[in-house]
Backbone as ProteinMPNN parsed JSONL, in Angstrom:
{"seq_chain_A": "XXXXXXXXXXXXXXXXXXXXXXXXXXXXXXXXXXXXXXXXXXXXXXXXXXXXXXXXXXXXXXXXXXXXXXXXXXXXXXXXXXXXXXXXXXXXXXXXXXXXXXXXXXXXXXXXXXXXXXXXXXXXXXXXXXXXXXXXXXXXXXXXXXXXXXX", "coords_chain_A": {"N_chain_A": [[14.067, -22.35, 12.104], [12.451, -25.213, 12.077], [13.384, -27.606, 9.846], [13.16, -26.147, 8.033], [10.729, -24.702, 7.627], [8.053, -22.414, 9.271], [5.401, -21.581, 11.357], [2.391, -19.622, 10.401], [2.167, -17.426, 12.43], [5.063, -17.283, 13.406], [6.231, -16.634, 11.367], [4.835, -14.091, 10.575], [6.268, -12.66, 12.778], [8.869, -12.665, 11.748], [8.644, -11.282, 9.535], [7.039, -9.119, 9.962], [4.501, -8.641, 9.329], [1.513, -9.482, 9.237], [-0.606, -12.071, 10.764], [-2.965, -12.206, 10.417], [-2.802, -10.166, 7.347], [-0.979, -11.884, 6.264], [-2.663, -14.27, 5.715], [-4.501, -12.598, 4.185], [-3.01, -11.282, 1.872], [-2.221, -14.647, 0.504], [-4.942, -15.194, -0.138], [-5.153, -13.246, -1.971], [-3.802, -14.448, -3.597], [-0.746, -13.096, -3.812], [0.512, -14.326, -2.644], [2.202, -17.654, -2.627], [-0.044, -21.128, -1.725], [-0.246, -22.128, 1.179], [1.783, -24.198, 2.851], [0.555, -27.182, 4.51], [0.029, -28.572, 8.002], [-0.827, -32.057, 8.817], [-3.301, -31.544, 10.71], [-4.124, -29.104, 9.126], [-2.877, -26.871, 9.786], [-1.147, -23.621, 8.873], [2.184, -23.017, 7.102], [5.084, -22.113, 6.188], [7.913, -21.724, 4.36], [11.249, -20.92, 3.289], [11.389, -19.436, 0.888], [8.969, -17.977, 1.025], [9.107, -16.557, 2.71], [10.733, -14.646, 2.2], [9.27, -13.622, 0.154], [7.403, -12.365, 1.441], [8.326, -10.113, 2.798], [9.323, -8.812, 0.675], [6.591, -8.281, -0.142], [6.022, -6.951, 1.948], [7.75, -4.605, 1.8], [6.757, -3.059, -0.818], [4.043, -2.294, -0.079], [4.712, -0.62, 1.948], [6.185, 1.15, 0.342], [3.957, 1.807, -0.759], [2.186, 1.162, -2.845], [-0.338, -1.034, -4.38], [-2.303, -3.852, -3.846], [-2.681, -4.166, -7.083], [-0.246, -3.724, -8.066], [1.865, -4.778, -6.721], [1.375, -7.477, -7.963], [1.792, -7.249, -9.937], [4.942, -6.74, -10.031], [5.826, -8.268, -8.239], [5.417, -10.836, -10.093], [7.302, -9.758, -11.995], [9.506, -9.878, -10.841], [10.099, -12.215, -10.201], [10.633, -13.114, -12.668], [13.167, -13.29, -14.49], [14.081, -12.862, -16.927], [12.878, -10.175, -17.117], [12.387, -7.356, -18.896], [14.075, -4.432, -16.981], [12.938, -1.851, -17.661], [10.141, -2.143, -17.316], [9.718, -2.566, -14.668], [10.491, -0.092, -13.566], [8.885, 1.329, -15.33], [6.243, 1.239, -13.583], [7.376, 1.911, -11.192], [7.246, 4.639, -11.906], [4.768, 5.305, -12.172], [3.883, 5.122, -9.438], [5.075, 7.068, -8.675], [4.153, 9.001, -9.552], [1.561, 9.031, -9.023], [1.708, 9.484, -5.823], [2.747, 11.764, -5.568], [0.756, 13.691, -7.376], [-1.486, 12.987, -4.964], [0.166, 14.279, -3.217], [0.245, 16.655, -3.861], [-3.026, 17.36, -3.296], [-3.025, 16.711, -0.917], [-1.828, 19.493, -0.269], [-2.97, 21.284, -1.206], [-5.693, 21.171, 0.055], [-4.03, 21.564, 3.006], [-3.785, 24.416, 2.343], [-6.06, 25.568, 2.242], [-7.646, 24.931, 4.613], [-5.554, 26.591, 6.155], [-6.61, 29.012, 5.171], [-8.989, 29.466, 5.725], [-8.651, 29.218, 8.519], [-7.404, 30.908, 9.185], [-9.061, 33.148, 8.565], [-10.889, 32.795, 10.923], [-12.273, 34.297, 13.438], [-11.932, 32.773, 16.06], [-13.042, 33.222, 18.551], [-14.995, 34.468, 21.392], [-17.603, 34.633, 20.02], [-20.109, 33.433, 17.637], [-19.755, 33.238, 15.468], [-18.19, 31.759, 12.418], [-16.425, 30.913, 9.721], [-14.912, 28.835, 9.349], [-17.08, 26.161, 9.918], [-18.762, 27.295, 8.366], [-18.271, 27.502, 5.363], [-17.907, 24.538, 5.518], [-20.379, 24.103, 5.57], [-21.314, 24.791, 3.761], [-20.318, 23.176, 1.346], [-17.971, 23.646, -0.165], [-16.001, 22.822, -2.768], [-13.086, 20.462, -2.61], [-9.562, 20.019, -3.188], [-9.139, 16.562, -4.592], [-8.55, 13.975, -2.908], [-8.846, 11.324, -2.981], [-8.683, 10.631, -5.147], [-7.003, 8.931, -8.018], [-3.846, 9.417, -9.71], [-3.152, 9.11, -12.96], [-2.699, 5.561, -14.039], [-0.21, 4.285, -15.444], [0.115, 1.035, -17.733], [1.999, -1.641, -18.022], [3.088, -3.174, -20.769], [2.441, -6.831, -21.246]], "CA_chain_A": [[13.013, -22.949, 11.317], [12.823, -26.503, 11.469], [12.955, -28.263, 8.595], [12.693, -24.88, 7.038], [9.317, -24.315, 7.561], [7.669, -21.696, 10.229], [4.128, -21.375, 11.624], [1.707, -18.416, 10.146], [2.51, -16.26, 13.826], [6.969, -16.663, 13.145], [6.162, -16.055, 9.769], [4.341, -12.832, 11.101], [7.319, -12.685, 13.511], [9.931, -12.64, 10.532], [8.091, -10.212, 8.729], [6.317, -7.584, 10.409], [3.378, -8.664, 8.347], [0.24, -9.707, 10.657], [-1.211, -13.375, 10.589], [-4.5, -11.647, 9.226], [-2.32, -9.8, 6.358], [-0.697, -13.119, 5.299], [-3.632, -15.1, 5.002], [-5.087, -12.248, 3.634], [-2.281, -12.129, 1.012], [-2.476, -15.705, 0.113], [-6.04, -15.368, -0.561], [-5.479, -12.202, -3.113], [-2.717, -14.853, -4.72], [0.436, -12.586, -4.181], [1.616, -15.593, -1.714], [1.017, -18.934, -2.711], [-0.748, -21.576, -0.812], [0.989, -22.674, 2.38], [1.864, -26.271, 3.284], [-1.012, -27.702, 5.408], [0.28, -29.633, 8.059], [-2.4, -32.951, 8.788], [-4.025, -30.521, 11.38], [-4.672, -28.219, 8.545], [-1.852, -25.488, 10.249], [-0.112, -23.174, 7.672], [3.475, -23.464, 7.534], [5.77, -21.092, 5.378], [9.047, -21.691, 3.974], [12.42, -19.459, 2.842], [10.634, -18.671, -0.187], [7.463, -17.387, 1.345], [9.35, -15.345, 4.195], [11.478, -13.792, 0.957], [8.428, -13.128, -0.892], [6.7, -11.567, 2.373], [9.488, -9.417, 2.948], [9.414, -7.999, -0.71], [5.102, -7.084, -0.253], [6.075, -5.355, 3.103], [8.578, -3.364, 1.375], [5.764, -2.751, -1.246], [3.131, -1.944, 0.335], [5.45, 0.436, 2.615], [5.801, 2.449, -0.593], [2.902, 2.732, -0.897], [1.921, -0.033, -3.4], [-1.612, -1.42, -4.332], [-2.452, -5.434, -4.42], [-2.338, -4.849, -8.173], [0.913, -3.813, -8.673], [2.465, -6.098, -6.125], [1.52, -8.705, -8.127], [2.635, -7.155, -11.664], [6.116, -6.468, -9.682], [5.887, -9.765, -8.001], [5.873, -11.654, -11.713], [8.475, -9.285, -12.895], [10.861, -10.664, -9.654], [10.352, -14.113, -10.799], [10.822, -13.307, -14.2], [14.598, -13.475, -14.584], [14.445, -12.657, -18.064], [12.246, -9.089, -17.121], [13.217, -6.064, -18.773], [14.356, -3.911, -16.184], [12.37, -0.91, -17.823], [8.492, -2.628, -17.058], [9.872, -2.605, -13.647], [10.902, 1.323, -13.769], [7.634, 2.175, -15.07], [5.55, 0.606, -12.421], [7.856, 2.739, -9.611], [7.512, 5.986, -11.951], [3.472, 5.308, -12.022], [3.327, 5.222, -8.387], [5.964, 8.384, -8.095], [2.841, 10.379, -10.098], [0.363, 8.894, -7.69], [2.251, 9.841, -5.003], [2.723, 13.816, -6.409], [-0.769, 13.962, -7.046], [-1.676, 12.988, -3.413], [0.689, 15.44, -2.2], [-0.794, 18.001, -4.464], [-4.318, 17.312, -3.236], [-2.744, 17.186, 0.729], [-1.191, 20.546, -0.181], [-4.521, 22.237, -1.648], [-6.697, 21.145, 1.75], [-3.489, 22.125, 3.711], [-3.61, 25.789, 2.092], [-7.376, 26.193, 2.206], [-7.595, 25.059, 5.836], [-5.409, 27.75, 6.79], [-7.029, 30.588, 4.468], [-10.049, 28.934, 6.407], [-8.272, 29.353, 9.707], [-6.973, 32.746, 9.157], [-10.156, 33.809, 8.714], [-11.749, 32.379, 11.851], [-11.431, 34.65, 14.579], [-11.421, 31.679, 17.12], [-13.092, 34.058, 20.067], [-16.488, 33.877, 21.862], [-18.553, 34.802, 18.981], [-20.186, 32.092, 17.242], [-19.759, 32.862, 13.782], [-17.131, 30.99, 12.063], [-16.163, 30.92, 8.483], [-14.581, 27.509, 8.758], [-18.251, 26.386, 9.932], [-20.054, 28.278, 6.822], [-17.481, 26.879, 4.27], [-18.162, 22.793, 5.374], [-21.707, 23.881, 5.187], [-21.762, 25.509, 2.268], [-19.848, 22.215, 0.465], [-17.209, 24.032, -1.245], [-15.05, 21.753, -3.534], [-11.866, 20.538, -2.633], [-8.902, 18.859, -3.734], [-10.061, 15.119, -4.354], [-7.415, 12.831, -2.361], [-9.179, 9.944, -3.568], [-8.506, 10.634, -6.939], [-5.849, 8.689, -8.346], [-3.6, 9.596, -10.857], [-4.016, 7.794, -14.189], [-1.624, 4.845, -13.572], [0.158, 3.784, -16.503], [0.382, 0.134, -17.948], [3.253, -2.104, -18.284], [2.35, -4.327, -21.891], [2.662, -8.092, -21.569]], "C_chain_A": [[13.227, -24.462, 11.303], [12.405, -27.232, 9.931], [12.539, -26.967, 7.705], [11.643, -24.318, 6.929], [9.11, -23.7, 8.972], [5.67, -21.361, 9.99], [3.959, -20.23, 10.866], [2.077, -17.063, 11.594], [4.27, -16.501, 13.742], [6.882, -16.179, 11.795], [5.976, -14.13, 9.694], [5.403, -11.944, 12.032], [8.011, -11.705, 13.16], [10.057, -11.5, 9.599], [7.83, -8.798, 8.754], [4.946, -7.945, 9.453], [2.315, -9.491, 9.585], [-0.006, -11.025, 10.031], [-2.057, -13.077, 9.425], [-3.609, -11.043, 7.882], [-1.896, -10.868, 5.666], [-1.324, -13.939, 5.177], [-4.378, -14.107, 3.845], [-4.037, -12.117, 1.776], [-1.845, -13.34, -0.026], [-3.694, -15.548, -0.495], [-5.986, -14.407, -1.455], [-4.265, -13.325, -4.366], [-1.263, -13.888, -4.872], [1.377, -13.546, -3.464], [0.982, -16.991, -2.074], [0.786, -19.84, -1.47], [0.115, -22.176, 0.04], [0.85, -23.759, 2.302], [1.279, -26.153, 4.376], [-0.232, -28.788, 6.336], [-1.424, -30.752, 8.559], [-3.185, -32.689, 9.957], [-4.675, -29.335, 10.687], [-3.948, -26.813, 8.87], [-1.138, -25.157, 8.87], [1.05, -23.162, 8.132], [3.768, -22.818, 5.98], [6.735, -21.8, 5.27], [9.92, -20.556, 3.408], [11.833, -18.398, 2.248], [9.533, -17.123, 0.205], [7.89, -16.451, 2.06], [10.272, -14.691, 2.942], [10.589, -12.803, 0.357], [6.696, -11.752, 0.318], [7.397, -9.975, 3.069], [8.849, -8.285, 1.536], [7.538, -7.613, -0.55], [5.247, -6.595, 0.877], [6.628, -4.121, 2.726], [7.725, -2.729, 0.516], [5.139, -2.226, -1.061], [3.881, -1.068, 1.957], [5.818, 1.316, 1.984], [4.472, 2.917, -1.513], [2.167, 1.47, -2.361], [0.739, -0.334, -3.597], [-0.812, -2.579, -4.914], [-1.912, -5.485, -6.262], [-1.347, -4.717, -8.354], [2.115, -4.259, -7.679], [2.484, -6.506, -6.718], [2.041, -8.711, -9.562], [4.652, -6.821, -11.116], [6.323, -8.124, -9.22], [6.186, -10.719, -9.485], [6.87, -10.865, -11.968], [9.734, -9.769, -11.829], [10.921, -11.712, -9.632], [10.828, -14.493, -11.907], [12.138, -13.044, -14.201], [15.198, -12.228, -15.868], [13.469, -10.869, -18.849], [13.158, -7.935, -18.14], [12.724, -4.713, -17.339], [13.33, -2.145, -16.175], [10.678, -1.312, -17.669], [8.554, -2.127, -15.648], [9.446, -0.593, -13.237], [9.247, 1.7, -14.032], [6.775, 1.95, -14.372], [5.958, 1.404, -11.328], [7.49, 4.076, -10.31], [5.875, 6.295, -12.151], [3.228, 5.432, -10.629], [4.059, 6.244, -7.5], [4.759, 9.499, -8.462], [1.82, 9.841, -9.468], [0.723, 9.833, -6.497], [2.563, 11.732, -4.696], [1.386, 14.284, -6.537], [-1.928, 14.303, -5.997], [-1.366, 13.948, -2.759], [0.324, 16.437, -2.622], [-1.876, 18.491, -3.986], [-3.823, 17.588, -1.803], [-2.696, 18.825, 0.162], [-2.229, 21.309, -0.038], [-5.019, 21.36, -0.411], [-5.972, 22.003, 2.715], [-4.027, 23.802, 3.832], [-5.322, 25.89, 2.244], [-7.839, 26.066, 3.499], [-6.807, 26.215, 6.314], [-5.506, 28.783, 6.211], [-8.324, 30.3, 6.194], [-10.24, 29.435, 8.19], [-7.964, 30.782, 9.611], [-8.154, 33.432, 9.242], [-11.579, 33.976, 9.847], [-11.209, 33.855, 12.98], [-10.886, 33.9, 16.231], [-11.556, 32.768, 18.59], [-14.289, 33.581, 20.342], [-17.568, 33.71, 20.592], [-19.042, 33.497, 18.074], [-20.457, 31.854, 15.629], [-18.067, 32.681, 13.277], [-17.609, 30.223, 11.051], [-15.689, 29.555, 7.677], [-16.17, 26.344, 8.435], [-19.312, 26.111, 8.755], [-19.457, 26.997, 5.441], [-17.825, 25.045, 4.049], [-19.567, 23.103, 5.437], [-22.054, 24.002, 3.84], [-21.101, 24.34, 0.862], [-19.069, 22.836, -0.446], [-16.365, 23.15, -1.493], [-13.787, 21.66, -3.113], [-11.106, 19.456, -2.938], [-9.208, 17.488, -3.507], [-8.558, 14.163, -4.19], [-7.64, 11.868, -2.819], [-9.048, 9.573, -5.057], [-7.205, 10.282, -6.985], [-4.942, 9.057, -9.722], [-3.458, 8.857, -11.837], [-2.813, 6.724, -14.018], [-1.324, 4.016, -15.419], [0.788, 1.996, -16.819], [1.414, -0.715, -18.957], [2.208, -3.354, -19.252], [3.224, -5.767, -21.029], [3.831, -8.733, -22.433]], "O_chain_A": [[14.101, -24.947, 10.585], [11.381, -27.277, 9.249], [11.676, -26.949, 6.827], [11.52, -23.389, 6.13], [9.757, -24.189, 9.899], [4.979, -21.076, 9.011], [4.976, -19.631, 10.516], [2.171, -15.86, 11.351], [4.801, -15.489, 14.198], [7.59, -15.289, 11.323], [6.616, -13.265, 9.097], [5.378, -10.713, 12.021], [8.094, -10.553, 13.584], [11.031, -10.954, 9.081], [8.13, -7.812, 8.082], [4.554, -6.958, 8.829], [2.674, -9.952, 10.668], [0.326, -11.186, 8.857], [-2.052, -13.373, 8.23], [-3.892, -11.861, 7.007], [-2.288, -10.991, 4.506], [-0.832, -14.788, 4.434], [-4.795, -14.587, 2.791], [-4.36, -12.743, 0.766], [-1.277, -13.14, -1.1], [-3.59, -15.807, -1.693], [-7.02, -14.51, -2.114], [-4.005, -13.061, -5.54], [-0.681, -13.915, -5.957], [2.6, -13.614, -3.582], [-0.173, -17.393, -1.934], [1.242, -19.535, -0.368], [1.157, -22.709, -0.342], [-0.08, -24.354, 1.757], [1.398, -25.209, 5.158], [0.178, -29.807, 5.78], [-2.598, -30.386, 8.613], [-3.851, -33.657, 10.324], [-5.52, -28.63, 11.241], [-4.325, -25.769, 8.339], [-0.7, -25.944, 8.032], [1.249, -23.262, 9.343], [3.072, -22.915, 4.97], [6.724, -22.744, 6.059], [9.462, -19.455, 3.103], [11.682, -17.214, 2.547], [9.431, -15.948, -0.147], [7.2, -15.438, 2.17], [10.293, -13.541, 3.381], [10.836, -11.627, 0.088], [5.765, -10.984, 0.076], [6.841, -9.059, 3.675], [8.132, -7.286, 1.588], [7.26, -6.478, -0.937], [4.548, -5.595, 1.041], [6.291, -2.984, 3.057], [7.666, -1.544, 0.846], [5.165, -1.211, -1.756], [3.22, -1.127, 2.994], [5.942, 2.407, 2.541], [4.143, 3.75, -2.358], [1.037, 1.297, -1.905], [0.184, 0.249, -2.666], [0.18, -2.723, -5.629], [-1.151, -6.319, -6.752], [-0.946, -5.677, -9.012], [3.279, -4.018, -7.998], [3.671, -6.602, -7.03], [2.52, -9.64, -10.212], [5.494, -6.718, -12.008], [6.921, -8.973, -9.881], [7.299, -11.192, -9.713], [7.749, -11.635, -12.354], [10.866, -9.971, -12.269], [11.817, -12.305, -9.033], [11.287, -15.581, -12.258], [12.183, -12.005, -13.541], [16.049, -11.339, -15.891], [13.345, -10.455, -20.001], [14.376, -7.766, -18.072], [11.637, -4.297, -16.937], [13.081, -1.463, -15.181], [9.972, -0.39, -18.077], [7.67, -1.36, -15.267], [8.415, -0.091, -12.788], [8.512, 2.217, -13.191], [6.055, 2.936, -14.526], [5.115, 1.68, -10.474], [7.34, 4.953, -9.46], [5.586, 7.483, -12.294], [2.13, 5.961, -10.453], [3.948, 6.419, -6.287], [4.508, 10.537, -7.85], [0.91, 10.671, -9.464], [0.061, 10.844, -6.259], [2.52, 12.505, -3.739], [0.941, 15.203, -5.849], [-2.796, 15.175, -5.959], [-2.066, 14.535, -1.934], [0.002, 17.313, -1.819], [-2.077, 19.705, -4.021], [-4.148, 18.689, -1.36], [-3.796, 19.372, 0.235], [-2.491, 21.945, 0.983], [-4.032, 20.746, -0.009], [-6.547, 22.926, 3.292], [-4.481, 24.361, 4.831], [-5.461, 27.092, 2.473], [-8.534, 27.024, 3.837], [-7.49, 26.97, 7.005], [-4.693, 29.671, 6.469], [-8.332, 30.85, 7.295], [-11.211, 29.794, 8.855], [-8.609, 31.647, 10.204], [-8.234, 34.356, 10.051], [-12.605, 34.656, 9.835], [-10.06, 34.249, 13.182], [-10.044, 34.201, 17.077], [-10.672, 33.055, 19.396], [-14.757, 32.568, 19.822], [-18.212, 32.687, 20.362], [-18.23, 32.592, 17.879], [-20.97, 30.99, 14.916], [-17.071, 33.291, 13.666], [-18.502, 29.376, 11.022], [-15.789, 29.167, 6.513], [-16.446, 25.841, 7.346], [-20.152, 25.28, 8.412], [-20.026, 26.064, 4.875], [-17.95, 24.422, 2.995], [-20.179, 22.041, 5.324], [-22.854, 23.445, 3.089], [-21.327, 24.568, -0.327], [-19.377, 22.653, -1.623], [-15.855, 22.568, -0.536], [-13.152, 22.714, -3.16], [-11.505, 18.294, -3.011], [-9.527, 17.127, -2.374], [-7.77, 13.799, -5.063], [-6.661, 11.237, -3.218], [-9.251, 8.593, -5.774], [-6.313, 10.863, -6.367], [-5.515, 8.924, -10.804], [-3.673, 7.672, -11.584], [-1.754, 7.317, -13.815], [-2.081, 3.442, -16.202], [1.807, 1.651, -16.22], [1.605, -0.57, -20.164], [1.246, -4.045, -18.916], [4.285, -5.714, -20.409], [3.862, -9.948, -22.623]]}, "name": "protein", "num_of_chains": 1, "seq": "XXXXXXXXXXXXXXXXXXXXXXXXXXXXXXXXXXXXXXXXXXXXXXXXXXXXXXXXXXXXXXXXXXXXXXXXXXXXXXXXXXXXXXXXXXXXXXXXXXXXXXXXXXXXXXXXXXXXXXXXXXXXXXXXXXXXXXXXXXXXXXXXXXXXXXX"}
């Protein structure tokens, strides 16, 4: 790094985080604003490749923008209690359970679904009937209620 500072593409390098992700980043405010050189080029420092590091690891467990950035303040905050932190990872352990709940239920109803196909010439098929017929199933998109860390 000279002078300690690295382009937006070593930054990306350094990281594993994409150009497009760390501008995009910057622009949600979980990275602050880069140094401009008088071309208008971004340019990172220690900090920034520290703090890019810590939302890959983030957002590799799985993480949403918002609670990056309520974890992010609590890793600046020195003087955090350690239990804000905790409940923030044990809110996104019951996301995470939920999800796999909802995988599980599709899993198991795809293969009632499948079991029941006979998968030969014939052209009736139960799997077919069932996505016509809109029967309900576990809602992946549903998140579980995420619990908030007070101020």
């Amino acid at each position: 790094m000279s002078e300690g500072l690295v382009t937006v593409g070593e930054a990306a390098r350094l990281t594993g985080v994409s150009a497009k992700m760390i501008r995009w980043y910057e622009a949600r405010g979980l990275l602050p604003p880069a140094r401009r050189t008088a071309a208008g080029y971004r340019h990172y420092g220690e900090a920034d490749i520290r703090t890019l590091h810590f939302v890959r690891r983030a957002r590799d467990l799985g993480f949403d923008v918002e609670a990056i950035a309520e974890l992010l303040a609590l890793w600046s905050d020195r003087a955090r209690p350690s239990a804000a932190v905790k409940a923030i990872a044990q809110a996104r352990i019951a996301e995470l359970r939920h999800r796999i709940a909802a995988l599980e239920g599709m899993a198991r109803s795809l293969e009632r679904l499948s079991a029941d196909c006979c998968g030969d010439e014939r052209p009736d098929c139960p799997i077919l009937e069932d996505l016509a017929a809109g029967n309900a199933a576990p809602a992946l998109r549903t998140k579980a209620p995420r619990r908030r860390v007070s101020d």
